[in-house]
């Protein structure tokens, strides 16, 4: 059986990487959904699920997800690998990220809300689709915060 033209190289499969099988006829276009939920709920999960299916979304990032590690089990999305930056204390915070099964990805926490005076949250997702590498930063920056993004490594295939 011939390999898919979008088959990811096995040399990237190191600790922290998630590899899934690509689907036949996979588009080279990367579909991304970004949503500020102001706190996830089951009522908000339903339309997100519908958008993921309707638009064949590859990656989603939900800002202000307000989900703790123990509540993640209630926010599963079929056919997606989930990564969670949990909420910080009682404020609306946290980022829920999903990567469609079939893509190779690596998730890194760059900055959490309580780590410095700059209270933004940043995660980095490296994703490979059709042998193309994309670097995606999901950033939540609350009002009146003055973030410093000078340390981010941005190239032509970076999405912020």
JSON list of C-alpha atoms in Angstrom, two decimals, residues 85-143:
[
{"chain": "A", "resi": 85, "resn": "UNK", "atom": "CA", "xyz": [-3.11, 24.92, 30.37]},
{"chain": "A", "resi": 86, "resn": "UNK", "atom": "CA", "xyz": [-5.36, 24.79, 33.46]},
{"chain": "A", "resi": 87, "resn": "UNK", "atom": "CA", "xyz": [-7.12, 27.81, 34.90]},
{"chain": "A", "resi": 88, "resn": "UNK", "atom": "CA", "xyz": [-5.13, 29.94, 37.35]},
{"chain": "A", "resi": 89, "resn": "UNK", "atom": "CA", "xyz": [-6.86, 30.43, 40.70]},
{"chain": "A", "resi": 90, "resn": "UNK", "atom": "CA", "xyz": [-10.34, 31.92, 40.38]},
{"chain": "A", "resi": 91, "resn": "UNK", "atom": "CA", "xyz": [-9.80, 34.19, 37.36]},
{"chain": "A", "resi": 92, "resn": "UNK", "atom": "CA", "xyz": [-11.05, 33.33, 33.87]},
{"chain": "A", "resi": 93, "resn": "UNK", "atom": "CA", "xyz": [-7.92, 31.84, 32.41]},
{"chain": "A", "resi": 94, "resn": "UNK", "atom": "CA", "xyz": [-6.50, 28.70, 30.88]},
{"chain": "A", "resi": 95, "resn": "UNK", "atom": "CA", "xyz": [-6.12, 27.52, 27.30]},
{"chain": "A", "resi": 96, "resn": "UNK", "atom": "CA", "xyz": [-7.65, 24.31, 25.94]},
{"chain": "A", "resi": 97, "resn": "UNK", "atom": "CA", "xyz": [-5.92, 23.24, 22.73]},
{"chain": "A", "resi": 98, "resn": "UNK", "atom": "CA", "xyz": [-6.99, 20.44, 20.41]},
{"chain": "A", "resi": 99, "resn": "UNK", "atom": "CA", "xyz": [-5.14, 18.80, 17.51]},
{"chain": "A", "resi": 100, "resn": "UNK", "atom": "CA", "xyz": [-7.00, 16.63, 15.03]},
{"chain": "A", "resi": 101, "resn": "UNK", "atom": "CA", "xyz": [-6.08, 12.95, 15.06]},
{"chain": "A", "resi": 102, "resn": "UNK", "atom": "CA", "xyz": [-3.87, 12.30, 12.04]},
{"chain": "A", "resi": 103, "resn": "UNK", "atom": "CA", "xyz": [-1.47, 15.19, 12.65]},
{"chain": "A", "resi": 104, "resn": "UNK", "atom": "CA", "xyz": [1.89, 15.03, 14.38]},
{"chain": "A", "resi": 105, "resn": "UNK", "atom": "CA", "xyz": [2.14, 17.63, 17.13]},
{"chain": "A", "resi": 106, "resn": "UNK", "atom": "CA", "xyz": [4.26, 18.76, 20.05]},
{"chain": "A", "resi": 107, "resn": "UNK", "atom": "CA", "xyz": [2.89, 21.00, 22.83]},
{"chain": "A", "resi": 108, "resn": "UNK", "atom": "CA", "xyz": [4.95, 23.34, 25.00]},
{"chain": "A", "resi": 109, "resn": "UNK", "atom": "CA", "xyz": [3.83, 25.59, 27.83]},
{"chain": "A", "resi": 110, "resn": "UNK", "atom": "CA", "xyz": [5.67, 28.88, 27.30]},
{"chain": "A", "resi": 111, "resn": "UNK", "atom": "CA", "xyz": [4.14, 31.07, 30.00]},
{"chain": "A", "resi": 112, "resn": "UNK", "atom": "CA", "xyz": [1.41, 30.63, 32.60]},
{"chain": "A", "resi": 113, "resn": "UNK", "atom": "CA", "xyz": [-0.54, 33.42, 34.27]},
{"chain": "A", "resi": 114, "resn": "UNK", "atom": "CA", "xyz": [1.08, 33.29, 37.70]},
{"chain": "A", "resi": 115, "resn": "UNK", "atom": "CA", "xyz": [4.70, 32.99, 36.54]},
{"chain": "A", "resi": 116, "resn": "UNK", "atom": "CA", "xyz": [5.60, 36.71, 36.17]},
{"chain": "A", "resi": 117, "resn": "UNK", "atom": "CA", "xyz": [4.14, 40.20, 36.58]},
{"chain": "A", "resi": 118, "resn": "UNK", "atom": "CA", "xyz": [3.15, 40.04, 32.89]},
{"chain": "A", "resi": 119, "resn": "UNK", "atom": "CA", "xyz": [-0.02, 37.96, 33.30]},
{"chain": "A", "resi": 120, "resn": "UNK", "atom": "CA", "xyz": [-0.55, 36.70, 29.75]},
{"chain": "A", "resi": 121, "resn": "UNK", "atom": "CA", "xyz": [-0.67, 32.98, 28.97]},
{"chain": "A", "resi": 122, "resn": "UNK", "atom": "CA", "xyz": [1.22, 31.46, 26.04]},
{"chain": "A", "resi": 123, "resn": "UNK", "atom": "CA", "xyz": [1.44, 27.94, 24.67]},
{"chain": "A", "resi": 124, "resn": "UNK", "atom": "CA", "xyz": [3.34, 26.78, 21.58]},
{"chain": "A", "resi": 125, "resn": "UNK", "atom": "CA", "xyz": [2.15, 24.01, 19.33]},
{"chain": "A", "resi": 126, "resn": "UNK", "atom": "CA", "xyz": [4.42, 22.55, 16.66]},
{"chain": "A", "resi": 127, "resn": "UNK", "atom": "CA", "xyz": [2.31, 20.80, 14.06]},
{"chain": "A", "resi": 128, "resn": "UNK", "atom": "CA", "xyz": [3.24, 18.87, 10.94]},
{"chain": "A", "resi": 129, "resn": "UNK", "atom": "CA", "xyz": [0.73, 18.55, 8.12]},
{"chain": "A", "resi": 130, "resn": "UNK", "atom": "CA", "xyz": [1.62, 17.19, 4.69]},
{"chain": "A", "resi": 131, "resn": "UNK", "atom": "CA", "xyz": [5.30, 17.38, 5.66]},
{"chain": "A", "resi": 132, "resn": "UNK", "atom": "CA", "xyz": [4.94, 21.11, 6.40]},
{"chain": "A", "resi": 133, "resn": "UNK", "atom": "CA", "xyz": [5.94, 22.30, 9.86]},
{"chain": "A", "resi": 134, "resn": "UNK", "atom": "CA", "xyz": [3.84, 25.03, 11.48]},
{"chain": "A", "resi": 135, "resn": "UNK", "atom": "CA", "xyz": [4.56, 26.79, 14.75]},
{"chain": "A", "resi": 136, "resn": "UNK", "atom": "CA", "xyz": [1.42, 28.09, 16.46]},
{"chain": "A", "resi": 137, "resn": "UNK", "atom": "CA", "xyz": [1.35, 30.29, 19.54]},
{"chain": "A", "resi": 138, "resn": "UNK", "atom": "CA", "xyz": [-1.94, 30.54, 21.39]},
{"chain": "A", "resi": 139, "resn": "UNK", "atom": "CA", "xyz": [-1.86, 33.69, 23.51]},
{"chain": "A", "resi": 140, "resn": "UNK", "atom": "CA", "xyz": [-4.32, 34.99, 26.05]},
{"chain": "A", "resi": 141, "resn": "UNK", "atom": "CA", "xyz": [-3.57, 38.58, 27.04]},
{"chain": "A", "resi": 142, "resn": "UNK", "atom": "CA", "xyz": [-6.01, 40.11, 29.56]},
{"chain": "A", "resi": 143, "resn": "UNK", "atom": "CA", "xyz": [-7.07, 43.77, 29.27]}
]
